PDB file of C-alpha atoms in Angstrom:
ATOM      1  CA  MET A   3       0.000   0.000   0.000  1.00 44.00           C
ATOM      2  CA  LEU A   4       1.108   3.543  -0.690  1.00 44.00           C
ATOM      3  CA  ASP A   5       2.659   5.460   2.215  1.00 44.00           C
ATOM      4  CA  THR A   6      -0.106   7.761   3.463  1.00 41.00           C
ATOM      5  CA  SER A   7       2.007  10.646   4.764  1.00 40.00           C
ATOM      6  CA  PRO A   8       4.163  12.426   2.270  1.00 38.00           C
ATOM      7  CA  THR A   9       3.533  14.895  -0.470  1.00 37.00           C
ATOM      8  CA  LYS A  10       7.170  14.205  -1.336  1.00 52.00           C
ATOM      9  CA  ASP A  11       5.932  11.219  -3.380  1.00 85.00           C
ATOM     10  CA  VAL A  12       4.037  13.497  -5.772  1.00 91.00           C
ATOM     11  CA  ASP A  13       6.956  14.031  -8.163  1.00 89.00           C
ATOM     12  CA  LEU A  14       7.641  10.284  -8.338  1.00 90.00           C
ATOM     13  CA  PHE A  15       3.929   9.676  -8.805  1.00 94.00           C
ATOM     14  CA  ARG A  16       3.723  12.095 -11.748  1.00 93.00           C
ATOM     15  CA  LYS A  17       6.829  10.587 -13.348  1.00 93.00           C
ATOM     16  CA  LYS A  18       5.724   6.974 -13.041  1.00 93.00           C
ATOM     17  CA  ILE A  19       2.172   7.352 -14.301  1.00 95.00           C
ATOM     18  CA  ALA A  20       3.419   9.391 -17.283  1.00 94.00           C
ATOM     19  CA  GLU A  21       5.398   6.307 -18.381  1.00 95.00           C
ATOM     20  CA  GLU A  22       2.279   4.173 -18.953  1.00 95.00           C
ATOM     21  CA  ARG A  23       1.697   3.390 -22.613  1.00 95.00           C
ATOM     22  CA  THR A  24      -0.330   1.569 -25.235  1.00 96.00           C
ATOM     23  CA  THR A  25       1.259  -1.019 -27.503  1.00 96.00           C
ATOM     24  CA  ILE A  26      -0.279  -1.439 -30.978  1.00 97.00           C
ATOM     25  CA  LEU A  27       0.257  -4.787 -32.704  1.00 97.00           C
ATOM     26  CA  ASP A  28      -0.713  -5.678 -36.269  1.00 98.00           C
ATOM     27  CA  PHE A  29      -1.526  -9.344 -36.887  1.00 98.00           C
ATOM     28  CA  SER A  30      -2.088  -8.945 -40.643  1.00 98.00           C
ATOM     29  CA  TYR A  31       0.611 -11.538 -41.229  1.00 98.00           C
ATOM     30  CA  LEU A  32      -1.606 -14.089 -39.399  1.00 97.00           C
ATOM     31  CA  ASN A  33      -4.900 -13.132 -41.004  1.00 96.00           C
ATOM     32  CA  GLY A  34      -4.679 -15.531 -43.940  1.00 96.00           C
ATOM     33  CA  VAL A  35      -3.448 -18.409 -41.775  1.00 97.00           C
ATOM     34  CA  ILE A  36      -6.311 -17.937 -39.293  1.00 98.00           C
ATOM     35  CA  GLU A  37      -9.034 -17.635 -41.912  1.00 97.00           C
ATOM     36  CA  SER A  38      -7.791 -20.633 -43.908  1.00 97.00           C
ATOM     37  CA  TRP A  39      -7.712 -22.720 -40.716  1.00 98.00           C
ATOM     38  CA  TRP A  40     -11.193 -21.469 -39.811  1.00 98.00           C
ATOM     39  CA  LYS A  41     -12.765 -22.423 -43.146  1.00 97.00           C
ATOM     40  CA  ARG A  42     -11.439 -25.980 -42.730  1.00 97.00           C
ATOM     41  CA  ASN A  43     -12.399 -26.450 -39.074  1.00 97.00           C
ATOM     42  CA  ASN A  44     -15.276 -24.130 -38.097  1.00 96.00           C
ATOM     43  CA  SER A  45     -17.835 -26.920 -37.620  1.00 96.00           C
ATOM     44  CA  GLN A  46     -15.972 -28.248 -34.578  1.00 97.00           C
ATOM     45  CA  ASP A  47     -16.787 -27.506 -30.927  1.00 96.00           C
ATOM     46  CA  ILE A  48     -15.527 -24.123 -29.769  1.00 96.00           C
ATOM     47  CA  HIS A  49     -13.424 -25.651 -26.975  1.00 96.00           C
ATOM     48  CA  ILE A  50     -11.514 -27.701 -29.553  1.00 97.00           C
ATOM     49  CA  LEU A  51     -11.247 -24.682 -31.852  1.00 98.00           C
ATOM     50  CA  LYS A  52      -9.818 -22.539 -29.069  1.00 98.00           C
ATOM     51  CA  THR A  53      -7.114 -25.096 -28.310  1.00 98.00           C
ATOM     52  CA  GLN A  54      -6.232 -25.377 -32.009  1.00 98.00           C
ATOM     53  CA  LEU A  55      -6.083 -21.619 -32.379  1.00 98.00           C
ATOM     54  CA  ILE A  56      -3.838 -21.185 -29.329  1.00 98.00           C
ATOM     55  CA  ASN A  57      -1.423 -23.693 -30.891  1.00 98.00           C
ATOM     56  CA  LEU A  58      -1.634 -21.843 -34.193  1.00 98.00           C
ATOM     57  CA  PHE A  59      -0.798 -18.541 -32.479  1.00 98.00           C
ATOM     58  CA  LEU A  60       2.150 -20.094 -30.651  1.00 96.00           C
ATOM     59  CA  THR A  61       3.442 -21.580 -33.913  1.00 97.00           C
ATOM     60  CA  TYR A  62       3.156 -18.535 -36.179  1.00 97.00           C
ATOM     61  CA  LEU A  63       3.365 -15.487 -33.895  1.00 97.00           C
ATOM     62  CA  HIS A  64       6.466 -13.357 -34.214  1.00 97.00           C
ATOM     63  CA  THR A  65       8.596 -13.563 -31.082  1.00 96.00           C
ATOM     64  CA  GLU A  66       8.393  -9.810 -30.529  1.00 96.00           C
ATOM     65  CA  ASP A  67       4.578 -10.024 -30.487  1.00 97.00           C
ATOM     66  CA  ALA A  68       4.374 -13.047 -28.167  1.00 95.00           C
ATOM     67  CA  PHE A  69       6.672 -11.150 -25.778  1.00 95.00           C
ATOM     68  CA  HIS A  70       3.727  -9.003 -24.644  1.00 95.00           C
ATOM     69  CA  PHE A  71       1.533 -11.804 -23.310  1.00 95.00           C
ATOM     70  CA  ASP A  72       2.820 -11.609 -19.743  1.00 92.00           C
ATOM     71  CA  LYS A  73       3.704  -7.899 -19.616  1.00 93.00           C
ATOM     72  CA  VAL A  74       0.303  -6.155 -19.504  1.00 96.00           C
ATOM     73  CA  GLY A  75      -0.197  -4.146 -16.339  1.00 96.00           C
ATOM     74  CA  LEU A  76       3.293  -4.600 -14.906  1.00 95.00           C
ATOM     75  CA  ALA A  77       5.269  -1.621 -13.625  1.00 93.00           C
ATOM     76  CA  ASN A  78       7.492  -1.725 -16.714  1.00 86.00           C
ATOM     77  CA  GLY A  79       4.934  -3.073 -19.184  1.00 85.00           C
ATOM     78  CA  SER A  80       2.148  -1.788 -21.378  1.00 94.00           C
ATOM     79  CA  ALA A  81      -1.056  -0.673 -19.683  1.00 97.00           C
ATOM     80  CA  ALA A  82      -3.004  -1.437 -22.879  1.00 97.00           C
ATOM     81  CA  ILE A  83      -2.457  -3.554 -25.968  1.00 97.00           C
ATOM     82  CA  CYS A  84      -4.542  -3.145 -29.119  1.00 97.00           C
ATOM     83  CA  ILE A  85      -4.168  -5.864 -31.758  1.00 98.00           C
ATOM     84  CA  LYS A  86      -5.493  -5.089 -35.233  1.00 97.00           C
ATOM     85  CA  ASN A  87      -6.278  -7.162 -38.334  1.00 98.00           C
ATOM     86  CA  ILE A  88      -6.485 -10.557 -36.636  1.00 98.00           C
ATOM     87  CA  PHE A  89      -9.339 -11.635 -38.918  1.00 98.00           C
ATOM     88  CA  SER A  90     -11.749  -9.996 -41.351  1.00 97.00           C
ATOM     89  CA  LEU A  91     -14.598 -12.527 -41.579  1.00 97.00           C
ATOM     90  CA  ASP A  92     -17.831 -11.392 -39.905  1.00 96.00           C
ATOM     91  CA  SER A  93     -18.463 -14.522 -37.846  1.00 97.00           C
ATOM     92  CA  PRO A  94     -19.556 -14.437 -34.168  1.00 97.00           C
ATOM     93  CA  LYS A  95     -18.152 -17.926 -33.605  1.00 98.00           C
ATOM     94  CA  LEU A  96     -14.759 -16.994 -35.059  1.00 98.00           C
ATOM     95  CA  ALA A  97     -14.677 -13.729 -33.091  1.00 98.00           C
ATOM     96  CA  LEU A  98     -15.495 -15.564 -29.843  1.00 98.00           C
ATOM     97  CA  THR A  99     -12.873 -18.246 -30.541  1.00 98.00           C
ATOM     98  CA  VAL A 100     -10.187 -15.629 -31.212  1.00 98.00           C
ATOM     99  CA  HIS A 101     -11.273 -13.683 -28.155  1.00 98.00           C
ATOM    100  CA  GLU A 102     -11.082 -16.676 -25.817  1.00 98.00           C
ATOM    101  CA  ALA A 103      -7.745 -17.855 -27.233  1.00 98.00           C
ATOM    102  CA  LEU A 104      -6.101 -14.445 -26.837  1.00 98.00           C
ATOM    103  CA  ALA A 105      -7.603 -13.926 -23.371  1.00 98.00           C
ATOM    104  CA  ASP A 106      -5.955 -17.206 -22.336  1.00 97.00           C
ATOM    105  CA  LEU A 107      -2.632 -16.216 -23.876  1.00 97.00           C
ATOM    106  CA  PHE A 108      -2.744 -12.924 -21.957  1.00 97.00           C
ATOM    107  CA  HIS A 109      -3.375 -14.913 -18.729  1.00 96.00           C
ATOM    108  CA  LEU A 110      -6.837 -13.442 -18.109  1.00 97.00           C
ATOM    109  CA  THR A 111      -9.110 -15.482 -15.828  1.00 94.00           C
ATOM    110  CA  ASP A 112     -12.623 -14.619 -16.985  1.00 94.00           C
ATOM    111  CA  ILE A 113     -15.186 -14.145 -14.219  1.00 89.00           C
ATOM    112  CA  LYS A 114     -18.883 -14.865 -14.759  1.00 81.00           C
ATOM    113  CA  TYR A 115     -21.057 -13.249 -12.088  1.00 76.00           C
ATOM    114  CA  GLU A 116     -24.405 -14.912 -11.439  1.00 73.00           C
ATOM    115  CA  TYR A 117     -26.235 -11.636 -12.062  1.00 69.00           C
ATOM    116  CA  GLU A 118     -24.566 -10.584 -15.327  1.00 68.00           C
ATOM    117  CA  GLU A 119     -24.577 -11.812 -18.923  1.00 72.00           C
ATOM    118  CA  HIS A 120     -21.276 -10.170 -19.690  1.00 79.00           C
ATOM    119  CA  LYS A 121     -19.788 -12.023 -22.651  1.00 92.00           C
ATOM    120  CA  ALA A 122     -21.602 -10.650 -25.719  1.00 92.00           C
ATOM    121  CA  LEU A 123     -22.110  -6.867 -25.851  1.00 92.00           C
ATOM    122  CA  TYR A 124     -24.792  -5.712 -28.278  1.00 90.00           C
ATOM    123  CA  LEU A 125     -28.012  -3.695 -28.303  1.00 87.00           C
ATOM    124  CA  LYS A 126     -30.486  -5.254 -25.871  1.00 85.00           C
ATOM    125  CA  PRO A 127     -34.217  -4.414 -25.496  1.00 81.00           C
ATOM    126  CA  SER A 128     -34.802  -0.796 -24.372  1.00 79.00           C
ATOM    127  CA  ALA A 129     -31.189  -0.001 -25.351  1.00 76.00           C
ATOM    128  CA  GLU A 130     -32.218   3.469 -26.593  1.00 78.00           C
ATOM    129  CA  LYS A 131     -33.235   4.431 -23.037  1.00 79.00           C
ATOM    130  CA  TYR A 132     -29.926   3.712 -21.341  1.00 78.00           C
ATOM    131  CA  ARG A 133     -26.514   5.219 -20.941  1.00 84.00           C
ATOM    132  CA  GLU A 134     -23.726   3.872 -18.674  1.00 83.00           C
ATOM    133  CA  TRP A 135     -24.521   0.328 -19.939  1.00 81.00           C
ATOM    134  CA  GLY A 136     -22.531  -1.743 -22.404  1.00 83.00           C
ATOM    135  CA  ASN A 137     -25.714  -3.059 -24.032  1.00 80.00           C
ATOM    136  CA  GLY A 138     -27.310   0.378 -24.271  1.00 80.00           C
ATOM    137  CA  HIS A 139     -27.249   3.150 -26.872  1.00 87.00           C
ATOM    138  CA  GLY A 140     -26.032   6.014 -24.680  1.00 86.00           C
ATOM    139  CA  ASP A 141     -22.538   7.074 -23.714  1.00 91.00           C
ATOM    140  CA  ILE A 142     -20.499   5.453 -20.938  1.00 92.00           C
ATOM    141  CA  THR A 143     -18.437   7.646 -18.610  1.00 95.00           C
ATOM    142  CA  PRO A 144     -14.782   6.755 -17.834  1.00 96.00           C
ATOM    143  CA  HIS A 145     -14.458   4.027 -15.218  1.00 96.00           C
ATOM    144  CA  SER A 146     -12.691   0.837 -14.239  1.00 97.00           C
ATOM    145  CA  ASP A 147     -14.804  -2.295 -13.957  1.00 95.00           C
ATOM    146  CA  ASP A 148     -16.254  -3.965 -10.861  1.00 94.00           C
ATOM    147  CA  LEU A 149     -14.598  -1.843  -8.179  1.00 96.00           C
ATOM    148  CA  TYR A 150     -17.480  -2.739  -5.845  1.00 94.00           C
ATOM    149  CA  GLU A 151     -16.605  -6.466  -6.020  1.00 92.00           C
ATOM    150  CA  ASN A 152     -14.507  -8.297  -3.414  1.00 90.00           C
ATOM    151  CA  LEU A 153     -12.077  -9.638  -6.011  1.00 89.00           C
ATOM    152  CA  ASN A 154      -9.696  -7.453  -7.984  1.00 91.00           C
ATOM    153  CA  VAL A 155     -10.333  -7.298 -11.723  1.00 95.00           C
ATOM    154  CA  ASP A 156      -6.888  -6.973 -13.306  1.00 96.00           C
ATOM    155  CA  TYR A 157      -7.847  -7.119 -16.987  1.00 97.00           C
ATOM    156  CA  LEU A 158     -10.609  -6.140 -19.368  1.00 97.00           C
ATOM    157  CA  ALA A 159     -10.515  -7.548 -22.911  1.00 98.00           C
ATOM    158  CA  LEU A 160     -12.774  -6.719 -25.860  1.00 98.00           C
ATOM    159  CA  THR A 161     -12.917  -8.241 -29.345  1.00 98.00           C
ATOM    160  CA  VAL A 162     -14.824  -6.615 -32.203  1.00 98.00           C
ATOM    161  CA  CYS A 163     -16.875  -9.006 -34.327  1.00 98.00           C
ATOM    162  CA  ARG A 164     -18.587  -6.153 -36.205  1.00 96.00           C
ATOM    163  CA  ASP A 165     -19.334  -2.480 -35.719  1.00 96.00           C
ATOM    164  CA  THR A 166     -21.276  -0.809 -38.511  1.00 94.00           C
ATOM    165  CA  THR A 167     -21.811   2.174 -36.159  1.00 94.00           C
ATOM    166  CA  ASN A 168     -18.033   2.772 -36.065  1.00 95.00           C
ATOM    167  CA  THR A 169     -18.085   3.520 -32.311  1.00 94.00           C
ATOM    168  CA  PRO A 170     -14.684   2.733 -30.774  1.00 94.00           C
ATOM    169  CA  THR A 171     -13.948   2.028 -27.131  1.00 95.00           C
ATOM    170  CA  ALA A 172     -12.250   5.046 -25.563  1.00 95.00           C
ATOM    171  CA  TYR A 173      -9.688   4.699 -22.798  1.00 96.00           C
ATOM    172  CA  TYR A 174      -8.004   7.180 -20.497  1.00 97.00           C
ATOM    173  CA  PHE A 175      -4.634   7.106 -18.796  1.00 96.00           C
ATOM    174  CA  PRO A 176      -4.774   8.575 -15.268  1.00 95.00           C
ATOM    175  CA  SER A 177      -1.841  10.839 -16.169  1.00 95.00           C
ATOM    176  CA  ASP A 178      -4.147  12.616 -18.619  1.00 95.00           C
ATOM    177  CA  LEU A 179      -7.040  12.776 -16.159  1.00 95.00           C
ATOM    178  CA  LEU A 180      -4.968  14.285 -13.355  1.00 95.00           C
ATOM    179  CA  CYS A 181      -3.531  17.224 -15.311  1.00 90.00           C
ATOM    180  CA  ALA A 182      -5.935  19.621 -13.576  1.00 87.00           C
ATOM    181  CA  LEU A 183      -4.612  18.700 -10.116  1.00 94.00           C
ATOM    182  CA  ASN A 184      -1.861  20.644  -8.362  1.00 95.00           C
ATOM    183  CA  ASP A 185       0.649  19.074  -5.973  1.00 94.00           C
ATOM    184  CA  GLU A 186      -1.610  19.597  -2.977  1.00 95.00           C
ATOM    185  CA  ASP A 187      -4.512  17.920  -4.781  1.00 95.00           C
ATOM    186  CA  LEU A 188      -2.343  14.982  -5.769  1.00 95.00           C
ATOM    187  CA  GLY A 189      -1.043  14.641  -2.231  1.00 94.00           C
ATOM    188  CA  GLU A 190      -4.625  14.361  -1.027  1.00 95.00           C
ATOM    189  CA  LEU A 191      -5.555  11.940  -3.819  1.00 96.00           C
ATOM    190  CA  LEU A 192      -2.775   9.592  -2.716  1.00 95.00           C
ATOM    191  CA  THR A 193      -4.487   9.149   0.664  1.00 94.00           C
ATOM    192  CA  THR A 194      -8.131   9.250  -0.445  1.00 96.00           C
ATOM    193  CA  GLN A 195     -10.473   6.340   0.060  1.00 97.00           C
ATOM    194  CA  ALA A 196     -13.821   5.970  -1.716  1.00 97.00           C
ATOM    195  CA  THR A 197     -16.905   3.803  -1.592  1.00 97.00           C
ATOM    196  CA  PHE A 198     -17.671   2.111  -4.915  1.00 96.00           C
ATOM    197  CA  ILE A 199     -21.291   1.228  -5.623  1.00 94.00           C
ATOM    198  CA  SER A 200     -22.822  -1.251  -8.075  1.00 89.00           C
ATOM    199  CA  GLY A 201     -25.150  -0.129 -10.862  1.00 81.00           C
ATOM    200  CA  LYS A 202     -27.830  -1.341 -13.277  1.00 73.00           C
ATOM    201  CA  ASN A 203     -26.264  -4.697 -14.048  1.00 68.00           C
ATOM    202  CA  VAL A 204     -26.370  -5.885 -10.403  1.00 73.00           C
ATOM    203  CA  CYS A 205     -29.537  -7.072  -8.629  1.00 68.00           C
ATOM    204  CA  GLY A 206     -29.436  -5.566  -5.159  1.00 66.00           C
ATOM    205  CA  LEU A 207     -26.633  -3.347  -3.895  1.00 83.00           C
ATOM    206  CA  LYS A 208     -22.910  -4.040  -3.635  1.00 89.00           C
ATOM    207  CA  GLU A 209     -20.381  -1.681  -2.052  1.00 93.00           C
ATOM    208  CA  ARG A 210     -16.651  -1.715  -1.347  1.00 96.00           C
ATOM    209  CA  ILE A 211     -14.310   0.854   0.166  1.00 97.00           C
ATOM    210  CA  ARG A 212     -10.936   1.123  -1.566  1.00 96.00           C
ATOM    211  CA  HIS A 213      -7.931   3.398  -1.671  1.00 97.00           C
ATOM    212  CA  VAL A 214      -8.166   5.425  -4.869  1.00 97.00           C
ATOM    213  CA  VAL A 215      -4.418   4.968  -5.475  1.00 96.00           C
ATOM    214  CA  GLU A 216      -2.320   1.965  -4.488  1.00 95.00           C
ATOM    215  CA  PHE A 217       1.282   1.035  -5.201  1.00 93.00           C
ATOM    216  CA  SER A 218       3.263  -2.181  -5.501  1.00 91.00           C
ATOM    217  CA  ASP A 219       6.767  -2.859  -6.802  1.00 92.00           C
ATOM    218  CA  LEU A 220       5.427  -5.398  -9.313  1.00 93.00           C
ATOM    219  CA  TYR A 221       2.505  -3.416 -10.758  1.00 94.00           C
ATOM    220  CA  GLY A 222       3.463   0.170  -9.992  1.00 94.00           C
ATOM    221  CA  PHE A 223       0.657   2.666  -9.305  1.00 95.00           C
ATOM    222  CA  GLN A 224      -2.861   1.330  -9.636  1.00 96.00           C
ATOM    223  CA  PHE A 225      -6.114   3.259  -9.498  1.00 97.00           C
ATOM    224  CA  ALA A 226      -9.718   2.809  -8.463  1.00 97.00           C
ATOM    225  CA  LEU A 227     -11.765   5.458 -10.276  1.00 98.00           C
ATOM    226  CA  ASP A 228     -15.346   5.358 -11.551  1.00 97.00           C
ATOM    227  CA  PHE A 229     -17.060   8.550 -12.736  1.00 97.00           C
ATOM    228  CA  ARG A 230     -20.328   6.967 -13.865  1.00 94.00           C
ATOM    229  CA  ILE A 231     -23.606   8.244 -12.405  1.00 92.00           C
ATOM    230  CA  ASP A 232     -26.381   5.685 -12.044  1.00 86.00           C
ATOM    231  CA  SER A 233     -29.918   6.890 -12.766  1.00 81.00           C
ATOM    232  CA  HIS A 234     -31.146   5.403  -9.460  1.00 80.00           C
ATOM    233  CA  ARG A 235     -28.139   5.290  -7.127  1.00 84.00           C
ATOM    234  CA  GLY A 236     -26.289   8.403  -8.209  1.00 90.00           C
ATOM    235  CA  GLU A 237     -22.481   8.636  -8.228  1.00 93.00           C
ATOM    236  CA  ARG A 238     -20.813   5.241  -8.354  1.00 95.00           C
ATOM    237  CA  MET A 239     -17.719   6.570  -6.507  1.00 97.00           C
ATOM    238  CA  ARG A 240     -17.965   8.617  -3.294  1.00 96.00           C
ATOM    239  CA  ALA A 241     -15.026   9.704  -1.161  1.00 96.00           C
ATOM    240  CA  VAL A 242     -14.966   8.799   2.521  1.00 95.00           C
ATOM    241  CA  HIS A 243     -13.161  10.864   5.175  1.00 89.00           C
ATOM    242  CA  GLY A 244     -12.318  13.685   2.747  1.00 90.00           C
ATOM    243  CA  GLY A 245     -11.052  13.994  -0.800  1.00 93.00           C
ATOM    244  CA  GLN A 246     -14.388  14.426  -2.577  1.00 96.00           C
ATOM    245  CA  HIS A 247     -13.417  17.865  -3.911  1.00 96.00           C
ATOM    246  CA  VAL A 248     -10.380  16.305  -5.617  1.00 97.00           C
ATOM    247  CA  LEU A 249     -12.537  13.632  -7.270  1.00 97.00           C
ATOM    248  CA  ASP A 250     -15.002  16.343  -8.332  1.00 96.00           C
ATOM    249  CA  LYS A 251     -12.147  18.347  -9.827  1.00 96.00           C
ATOM    250  CA  ILE A 252     -11.148  15.354 -11.953  1.00 97.00           C
ATOM    251  CA  ARG A 253     -14.769  14.809 -12.979  1.00 96.00           C
ATOM    252  CA  ASP A 254     -15.077  18.448 -14.066  1.00 95.00           C
ATOM    253  CA  SER A 255     -12.063  18.034 -16.366  1.00 94.00           C
ATOM    254  CA  LEU A 256     -13.277  14.854 -18.094  1.00 94.00           C
ATOM    255  CA  ARG A 257     -14.888  16.652 -21.015  1.00 91.00           C
ATOM    256  CA  ASN A 258     -11.539  18.063 -22.158  1.00 92.00           C
ATOM    257  CA  ALA A 259      -9.293  15.194 -21.073  1.00 94.00           C
ATOM    258  CA  LYS A 260      -7.078  13.522 -23.647  1.00 95.00           C
ATOM    259  CA  ASN A 261      -8.116   9.963 -24.473  1.00 94.00           C
ATOM    260  CA  HIS A 262      -7.195   7.152 -26.821  1.00 95.00           C
ATOM    261  CA  VAL A 263      -9.508   4.988 -28.916  1.00 94.00           C
ATOM    262  CA  SER A 264      -9.358   1.408 -30.101  1.00 94.00           C
ATOM    263  CA  THR A 265     -10.036   0.406 -33.689  1.00 92.00           C
ATOM    264  CA  ALA A 266     -13.776  -0.145 -34.261  1.00 94.00           C
ATOM    265  CA  GLU A 267     -13.196  -2.763 -36.955  1.00 96.00           C
ATOM    266  CA  THR A 268     -13.800  -6.485 -37.279  1.00 98.00           C
ATOM    267  CA  GLY A 269     -10.813  -8.429 -35.984  1.00 98.00           C
ATOM    268  CA  THR A 270      -9.608  -6.003 -33.295  1.00 98.00           C
ATOM    269  CA  PHE A 271      -8.661  -7.205 -29.806  1.00 98.00           C
ATOM    270  CA  LEU A 272      -8.090  -4.692 -26.981  1.00 98.00           C
ATOM    271  CA  ILE A 273      -6.835  -5.641 -23.529  1.00 98.00           C
ATOM    272  CA  VAL A 274      -6.310  -3.072 -20.773  1.00 98.00           C
ATOM    273  CA  ALA A 275      -5.008  -3.243 -17.238  1.00 98.00           C
ATOM    274  CA  ASN A 276      -8.262  -2.442 -15.445  1.00 97.00           C
ATOM    275  CA  ARG A 277      -6.559  -0.658 -12.544  1.00 97.00           C
ATOM    276  CA  LYS A 278      -4.257   1.430 -14.757  1.00 97.00           C
ATOM    277  CA  ILE A 279      -6.718   2.626 -17.393  1.00 97.00           C
ATOM    278  CA  LEU A 280     -10.295   3.876 -17.368  1.00 97.00           C
ATOM    279  CA  HIS A 281     -12.451   2.879 -20.327  1.00 97.00           C
ATOM    280  CA  ALA A 282     -15.499   4.616 -21.770  1.00 96.00           C
ATOM    281  CA  ARG A 283     -17.645   4.880 -24.880  1.00 94.00           C
ATOM    282  CA  PRO A 284     -19.364   7.728 -26.699  1.00 92.00           C
ATOM    283  CA  MET A 285     -23.013   7.416 -27.641  1.00 91.00           C
ATOM    284  CA  LEU A 286     -23.376   4.857 -30.421  1.00 90.00           C
ATOM    285  CA  ASN A 287     -23.239   6.433 -33.839  1.00 88.00           C
ATOM    286  CA  ILE A 288     -26.773   5.343 -34.732  1.00 88.00           C
ATOM    287  CA  ASP A 289     -30.120   7.136 -34.468  1.00 85.00           C
ATOM    288  CA  PRO A 290     -31.891   6.352 -31.134  1.00 81.00           C
ATOM    289  CA  SER A 291     -35.089   5.225 -32.855  1.00 83.00           C
ATOM    290  CA  GLU A 292     -33.085   2.894 -35.106  1.00 83.00           C
ATOM    291  CA  ALA A 293     -31.198   1.625 -32.052  1.00 80.00           C
ATOM    292  CA  GLY A 294     -34.525   0.848 -30.381  1.00 80.00           C
ATOM    293  CA  ARG A 295     -35.780  -1.011 -33.454  1.00 83.00           C
ATOM    294  CA  GLN A 296     -32.521  -2.960 -33.779  1.00 79.00           C
ATOM    295  CA  ALA A 297     -32.456  -3.776 -30.066  1.00 78.00           C
ATOM    296  CA  ASN A 298     -35.889  -5.380 -30.142  1.00 80.00           C
ATOM    297  CA  HIS A 299     -34.931  -7.723 -32.977  1.00 80.00           C
ATOM    298  CA  SER A 300     -31.177  -8.130 -32.565  1.00 80.00           C
ATOM    299  CA  THR A 301     -29.401 -11.432 -32.874  1.00 86.00           C
ATOM    300  CA  LEU A 302     -25.656 -12.047 -32.844  1.00 89.00           C
ATOM    301  CA  SER A 303     -25.781 -12.201 -36.634  1.00 90.00           C
ATOM    302  CA  THR A 304     -27.857  -9.056 -37.215  1.00 88.00           C
ATOM    303  CA  THR A 305     -26.928  -6.576 -34.474  1.00 92.00           C
ATOM    304  CA  PRO A 306     -24.974  -3.596 -35.866  1.00 92.00           C
ATOM    305  CA  ARG A 307     -22.369  -3.723 -33.102  1.00 94.00           C
ATOM    306  CA  LEU A 308     -21.139  -6.946 -31.495  1.00 96.00           C
ATOM    307  CA  LEU A 309     -18.206  -7.194 -29.114  1.00 97.00           C
ATOM    308  CA  PHE A 310     -17.081 -10.054 -26.906  1.00 97.00           C
ATOM    309  CA  ARG A 311     -15.818  -9.251 -23.414  1.00 96.00           C
ATOM    310  CA  SER A 312     -13.762 -10.936 -20.701  1.00 96.00           C
ATOM    311  CA  LYS A 313     -12.770  -9.443 -17.368  1.00 95.00           C
ATOM    312  CA  GLY A 314     -11.157 -10.762 -14.244  1.00 95.00           C
ATOM    313  CA  PRO A 315      -7.902 -11.397 -12.383  1.00 95.00           C
ATOM    314  CA  ARG A 316      -4.615 -12.427 -13.960  1.00 94.00           C
ATOM    315  CA  LYS A 317      -3.614 -16.069 -13.612  1.00 90.00           C
ATOM    316  CA  HIS A 318      -0.899 -16.524 -11.017  1.00 80.00           C
ATOM    317  CA  TYR A 319       1.672 -19.280 -10.895  1.00 74.00           C
ATOM    318  CA  TYR A 320       3.521 -19.989  -7.687  1.00 72.00           C
ATOM    319  CA  PRO A 321       6.965 -21.557  -7.169  1.00 72.00           C
ATOM    320  CA  LEU A 322       6.838 -25.100  -5.889  1.00 71.00           C
ATOM    321  CA  ASN A 323       8.072 -25.651  -2.351  1.00 69.00           C
ATOM    322  CA  GLU A 324      10.215 -28.751  -2.762  1.00 58.00           C
ATOM    323  CA  THR A 325      10.117 -29.546   0.955  1.00 59.00           C
ATOM    324  CA  THR A 326       6.326 -29.456   0.958  1.00 52.00           C
ATOM    325  CA  CYS A 327       6.106 -31.461  -2.261  1.00 47.00           C
ATOM    326  CA  THR A 328       8.414 -34.144  -0.865  1.00 47.00           C
ATOM    327  CA  ARG A 329       6.335 -34.367   2.333  1.00 45.00           C
ATOM    328  CA  ILE A 330       3.103 -34.724   0.317  1.00 43.00           C
ATOM    329  CA  ALA A 331       4.664 -37.331  -1.963  1.00 43.00           C
ATOM    330  CA  ASN A 332       5.651 -39.411   1.031  1.00 42.00           C
TER     331      ASN A 332
END
C-alpha cells in the first residue's frame, strides 16, 4: 500500500504514471493463416477450436509479439495492448474463438457473475433508453470495472466481431485525467479512500471501500476510479473521510481530457489493465429510434455492433516448495 504521509511522493507519482503506454500490434501476417484454418475447421466444438487456435498462435506469432503476453499491467509493461487485423470474416463464432484464445494467452481469468450476462455486448431491449450500460445506446463515462466487487479485476478484454456504427472504445490514462490537479490535490488523492457502488447490471446493492491509489513494486501505481452516475443510485464513486473535492475536480475536467480509442473494426482485440486505465464509450453512432428497433430484434448475426468481453484477475503461478512437495509425496 502507498505510504499515506508524504507529499514528497508526488513528483515520483507524476513521473511513473506518465510512463504508462499503449502497444499497438498488427496481426495482418496471421490473417490468412487464421481464416484458412477457420474455413477448414469451423464446424468443430468451440473448446476444440480454441485449443487449435492457441497452438496456431504459438506456432506462427512473431517472437516480438508473443513477448507481450505476460507484460500487460506490470510496472514496466504496457497498460493497454490493441491488436489489429487478426481476422476480417464477420463470424460471431470466429470472433469468440479468437477472443477466448487471446484472453488465455494474456493470462486473463474470466469471471462470470451470477447476475450478469457479460460475454456478448450488443443492443439489448430498451437499449435506446440507457446510458452507462454496455448493451445500451447512450454514452459510458470513464471508469474501471467492478470496483465494488470483493475480487480485484486486473484485466478487461474486448474483441470486435462487427461495428457498422463505427463507435470505438475510448480509454483514459490517469496521467491525462490528473492534469488539472496541483501538488496539494495529488497529495490528497494519494491518501483518499472511496466507496464504490454497483449499478444497473447488479440485482441488489454491492459496495466496497478502496484506496483510490495503491502502489506495488510489481505493478506500480494502480487506481480505483469510476465517474459513472447511475440513474437510481447516483455517483458510483464517493469519497470517505475527505477527498471528494479532488474527485469532483477530476470529474469536471473529463470533457476536455485527452483519451485514446481502439479500432472499431472487425478483428480487433483490446486488452487493458483495469486498474491502470479507465475505459469509456461515446453514444453509439446510430439514431436512437433505429437503435430501439434494432435492439428489439437483434441477434448475434444481425446486431450492428457486437463485441465479446472478458474481465477478471490475472492467472498466477507460484513456485513449488520442494520440501512441501516431498512431504506430500511421502
